[in-house]
């Protein structure tokens, strides 16, 4: 019997004005315990010394330069030059864990029907922090094969450097969206997650560098201070399309989608979609879904949230800084206030309010008075008296770590 052919891997590194960080990034790929077969560096028209740095690396590195058009155009260029069975897209400012590729491939050996493998990462600022293990691990223990798509509609937990994908998957879903200067990896992640099966890999896959250099392209320059605002605006473009094109039942976990359709599952899906749209600042969609949920709940005589619904509602304002900061939530608040009084309304309001004190306290402690005042306005409209004690407690307690974007 002939020996099975070893799968090959292409790493794609799009780059733009990263001469400072590129050597460490490429070096971490060349030092993998299982070596990649091809590393494509696509220089998207850099104006610094990135080209000379990129051209200096040995095989299997291949260097290409193109006119500046944004990260998506560089990725699409590289996908046309891939020879590997698997594709690992890596950022030019991050650092790969030495055993990442070995563990990625081992996951596919364990689950040969998987289409992509994913894993966690850590954030750092100084290179020495990796050696010193002085970094912030970004864990997402609740993300699984079963809930990968709905959990990523809520938030982009997995990033491209923490993802190994069969090349045929990119062929099937098409190229990266070249109209997106930011969040193009998120939009691609959602396309892959909706269609294909993932397998989780234990341990850190890469280290994400936090720095204050500009993002974007020569035509759309995004400063460090504006990066999260820009991220949110492009996410809303993506979610508007998702709302129109994704069926309601797809907001459920895959195992739930296989069950007979029931009113309870429809209500859960509505609550999930409403929560997602609220997190993205698309309050009109969030309000429409919560009104529909209320109608179905009243018809079914529902008096309390299920455990799954409670968790969904509690996460709604977890990322309010990309939701409330984008537009007032008046329509959504009005939709909740319009509910008939009763135990279900009290239950859902209590869970919506769960995260508010912590994030309001975070902003007040950081001197962010305007975001804090926006949050306080929405909070007090729904339930000022319900949690003043918890707000005071949050002001004097250790706050949860804020999410950030590289």
JSON list of N, CA, C and O in Angstrom, two decimals, residues 356-358 360-361 364 376 379 384 387-396:
[
{"chain": "A", "resi": 356, "resn": "UNK", "atom": "N", "xyz": [-23.95, 46.18, 32.87]},
{"chain": "A", "resi": 356, "resn": "UNK", "atom": "CA", "xyz": [-23.87, 47.63, 32.84]},
{"chain": "A", "resi": 356, "resn": "UNK", "atom": "C", "xyz": [-22.99, 48.24, 33.94]},
{"chain": "A", "resi": 356, "resn": "UNK", "atom": "O", "xyz": [-22.15, 49.08, 33.65]},
{"chain": "A", "resi": 357, "resn": "UNK", "atom": "N", "xyz": [-23.19, 47.88, 35.21]},
{"chain": "A", "resi": 357, "resn": "UNK", "atom": "CA", "xyz": [-22.39, 48.53, 36.25]},
{"chain": "A", "resi": 357, "resn": "UNK", "atom": "C", "xyz": [-20.89, 48.39, 36.05]},
{"chain": "A", "resi": 357, "resn": "UNK", "atom": "O", "xyz": [-20.12, 49.32, 36.27]},
{"chain": "A", "resi": 358, "resn": "UNK", "atom": "N", "xyz": [-20.45, 47.22, 35.59]},
{"chain": "A", "resi": 358, "resn": "UNK", "atom": "CA", "xyz": [-19.01, 46.99, 35.41]},
{"chain": "A", "resi": 358, "resn": "UNK", "atom": "C", "xyz": [-18.43, 47.90, 34.33]},
{"chain": "A", "resi": 358, "resn": "UNK", "atom": "O", "xyz": [-17.37, 48.51, 34.51]},
{"chain": "A", "resi": 360, "resn": "UNK", "atom": "N", "xyz": [-19.80, 50.70, 33.00]},
{"chain": "A", "resi": 360, "resn": "UNK", "atom": "CA", "xyz": [-19.94, 52.10, 33.37]},
{"chain": "A", "resi": 360, "resn": "UNK", "atom": "C", "xyz": [-18.83, 52.49, 34.34]},
{"chain": "A", "resi": 360, "resn": "UNK", "atom": "O", "xyz": [-18.19, 53.53, 34.20]},
{"chain": "A", "resi": 361, "resn": "UNK", "atom": "N", "xyz": [-18.58, 51.65, 35.32]},
{"chain": "A", "resi": 361, "resn": "UNK", "atom": "CA", "xyz": [-17.51, 51.92, 36.28]},
{"chain": "A", "resi": 361, "resn": "UNK", "atom": "C", "xyz": [-16.15, 51.97, 35.58]},
{"chain": "A", "resi": 361, "resn": "UNK", "atom": "O", "xyz": [-15.31, 52.81, 35.90]},
{"chain": "A", "resi": 364, "resn": "UNK", "atom": "N", "xyz": [-15.88, 55.39, 33.90]},
{"chain": "A", "resi": 364, "resn": "UNK", "atom": "CA", "xyz": [-15.72, 56.47, 34.88]},
{"chain": "A", "resi": 364, "resn": "UNK", "atom": "C", "xyz": [-14.32, 56.46, 35.49]},
{"chain": "A", "resi": 364, "resn": "UNK", "atom": "O", "xyz": [-13.70, 57.51, 35.67]},
{"chain": "A", "resi": 376, "resn": "UNK", "atom": "N", "xyz": [-25.07, 55.48, 31.12]},
{"chain": "A", "resi": 376, "resn": "UNK", "atom": "CA", "xyz": [-25.92, 55.77, 32.26]},
{"chain": "A", "resi": 376, "resn": "UNK", "atom": "C", "xyz": [-27.33, 56.14, 31.81]},
{"chain": "A", "resi": 376, "resn": "UNK", "atom": "O", "xyz": [-28.32, 55.74, 32.43]},
{"chain": "A", "resi": 379, "resn": "UNK", "atom": "N", "xyz": [-29.05, 52.98, 30.78]},
{"chain": "A", "resi": 379, "resn": "UNK", "atom": "CA", "xyz": [-29.20, 52.13, 31.96]},
{"chain": "A", "resi": 379, "resn": "UNK", "atom": "C", "xyz": [-30.33, 52.61, 32.84]},
{"chain": "A", "resi": 379, "resn": "UNK", "atom": "O", "xyz": [-31.20, 51.84, 33.26]},
{"chain": "A", "resi": 384, "resn": "UNK", "atom": "N", "xyz": [-32.94, 52.01, 36.74]},
{"chain": "A", "resi": 384, "resn": "UNK", "atom": "CA", "xyz": [-32.01, 52.76, 37.59]},
{"chain": "A", "resi": 384, "resn": "UNK", "atom": "C", "xyz": [-31.99, 52.23, 39.01]},
{"chain": "A", "resi": 384, "resn": "UNK", "atom": "O", "xyz": [-30.95, 52.08, 39.62]},
{"chain": "A", "resi": 387, "resn": "UNK", "atom": "N", "xyz": [-30.14, 48.34, 40.34]},
{"chain": "A", "resi": 387, "resn": "UNK", "atom": "CA", "xyz": [-28.76, 47.90, 40.55]},
{"chain": "A", "resi": 387, "resn": "UNK", "atom": "C", "xyz": [-27.81, 48.99, 40.99]},
{"chain": "A", "resi": 387, "resn": "UNK", "atom": "O", "xyz": [-26.63, 48.93, 40.71]},
{"chain": "A", "resi": 388, "resn": "UNK", "atom": "N", "xyz": [-28.29, 50.03, 41.68]},
{"chain": "A", "resi": 388, "resn": "UNK", "atom": "CA", "xyz": [-27.38, 51.08, 42.15]},
{"chain": "A", "resi": 388, "resn": "UNK", "atom": "C", "xyz": [-26.35, 50.50, 43.12]},
{"chain": "A", "resi": 388, "resn": "UNK", "atom": "O", "xyz": [-25.19, 50.92, 43.13]},
{"chain": "A", "resi": 389, "resn": "UNK", "atom": "N", "xyz": [-26.77, 49.53, 43.91]},
{"chain": "A", "resi": 389, "resn": "UNK", "atom": "CA", "xyz": [-25.83, 48.89, 44.81]},
{"chain": "A", "resi": 389, "resn": "UNK", "atom": "C", "xyz": [-24.72, 48.18, 44.08]},
{"chain": "A", "resi": 389, "resn": "UNK", "atom": "O", "xyz": [-23.55, 48.26, 44.46]},
{"chain": "A", "resi": 390, "resn": "UNK", "atom": "N", "xyz": [-25.10, 47.48, 42.99]},
{"chain": "A", "resi": 390, "resn": "UNK", "atom": "CA", "xyz": [-24.09, 46.78, 42.19]},
{"chain": "A", "resi": 390, "resn": "UNK", "atom": "C", "xyz": [-23.16, 47.76, 41.49]},
{"chain": "A", "resi": 390, "resn": "UNK", "atom": "O", "xyz": [-21.98, 47.49, 41.29]},
{"chain": "A", "resi": 391, "resn": "UNK", "atom": "N", "xyz": [-23.70, 48.92, 41.09]},
{"chain": "A", "resi": 391, "resn": "UNK", "atom": "CA", "xyz": [-22.85, 49.93, 40.46]},
{"chain": "A", "resi": 391, "resn": "UNK", "atom": "C", "xyz": [-21.80, 50.44, 41.44]},
{"chain": "A", "resi": 391, "resn": "UNK", "atom": "O", "xyz": [-20.62, 50.55, 41.12]},
{"chain": "A", "resi": 392, "resn": "UNK", "atom": "N", "xyz": [-22.22, 50.73, 42.67]},
{"chain": "A", "resi": 392, "resn": "UNK", "atom": "CA", "xyz": [-21.27, 51.19, 43.68]},
{"chain": "A", "resi": 392, "resn": "UNK", "atom": "C", "xyz": [-20.22, 50.12, 43.96]},
{"chain": "A", "resi": 392, "resn": "UNK", "atom": "O", "xyz": [-19.03, 50.42, 44.12]},
{"chain": "A", "resi": 393, "resn": "UNK", "atom": "N", "xyz": [-20.67, 48.88, 44.00]},
{"chain": "A", "resi": 393, "resn": "UNK", "atom": "CA", "xyz": [-19.73, 47.77, 44.23]},
{"chain": "A", "resi": 393, "resn": "UNK", "atom": "C", "xyz": [-18.73, 47.66, 43.08]},
{"chain": "A", "resi": 393, "resn": "UNK", "atom": "O", "xyz": [-17.54, 47.45, 43.29]},
{"chain": "A", "resi": 394, "resn": "UNK", "atom": "N", "xyz": [-19.22, 47.85, 41.84]},
{"chain": "A", "resi": 394, "resn": "UNK", "atom": "CA", "xyz": [-18.35, 47.77, 40.68]},
{"chain": "A", "resi": 394, "resn": "UNK", "atom": "C", "xyz": [-17.30, 48.88, 40.68]},
{"chain": "A", "resi": 394, "resn": "UNK", "atom": "O", "xyz": [-16.18, 48.69, 40.22]},
{"chain": "A", "resi": 395, "resn": "UNK", "atom": "N", "xyz": [-17.68, 50.05, 41.18]},
{"chain": "A", "resi": 395, "resn": "UNK", "atom": "CA", "xyz": [-16.75, 51.18, 41.20]},
{"chain": "A", "resi": 395, "resn": "UNK", "atom": "C", "xyz": [-15.55, 50.90, 42.10]},
{"chain": "A", "resi": 395, "resn": "UNK", "atom": "O", "xyz": [-14.48, 51.47, 41.93]},
{"chain": "A", "resi": 396, "resn": "UNK", "atom": "N", "xyz": [-15.72, 50.03, 43.07]},
{"chain": "A", "resi": 396, "resn": "UNK", "atom": "CA", "xyz": [-14.63, 49.75, 44.01]},
{"chain": "A", "resi": 396, "resn": "UNK", "atom": "C", "xyz": [-14.03, 48.37, 43.83]},
{"chain": "A", "resi": 396, "resn": "UNK", "atom": "O", "xyz": [-13.16, 47.96, 44.59]}
]
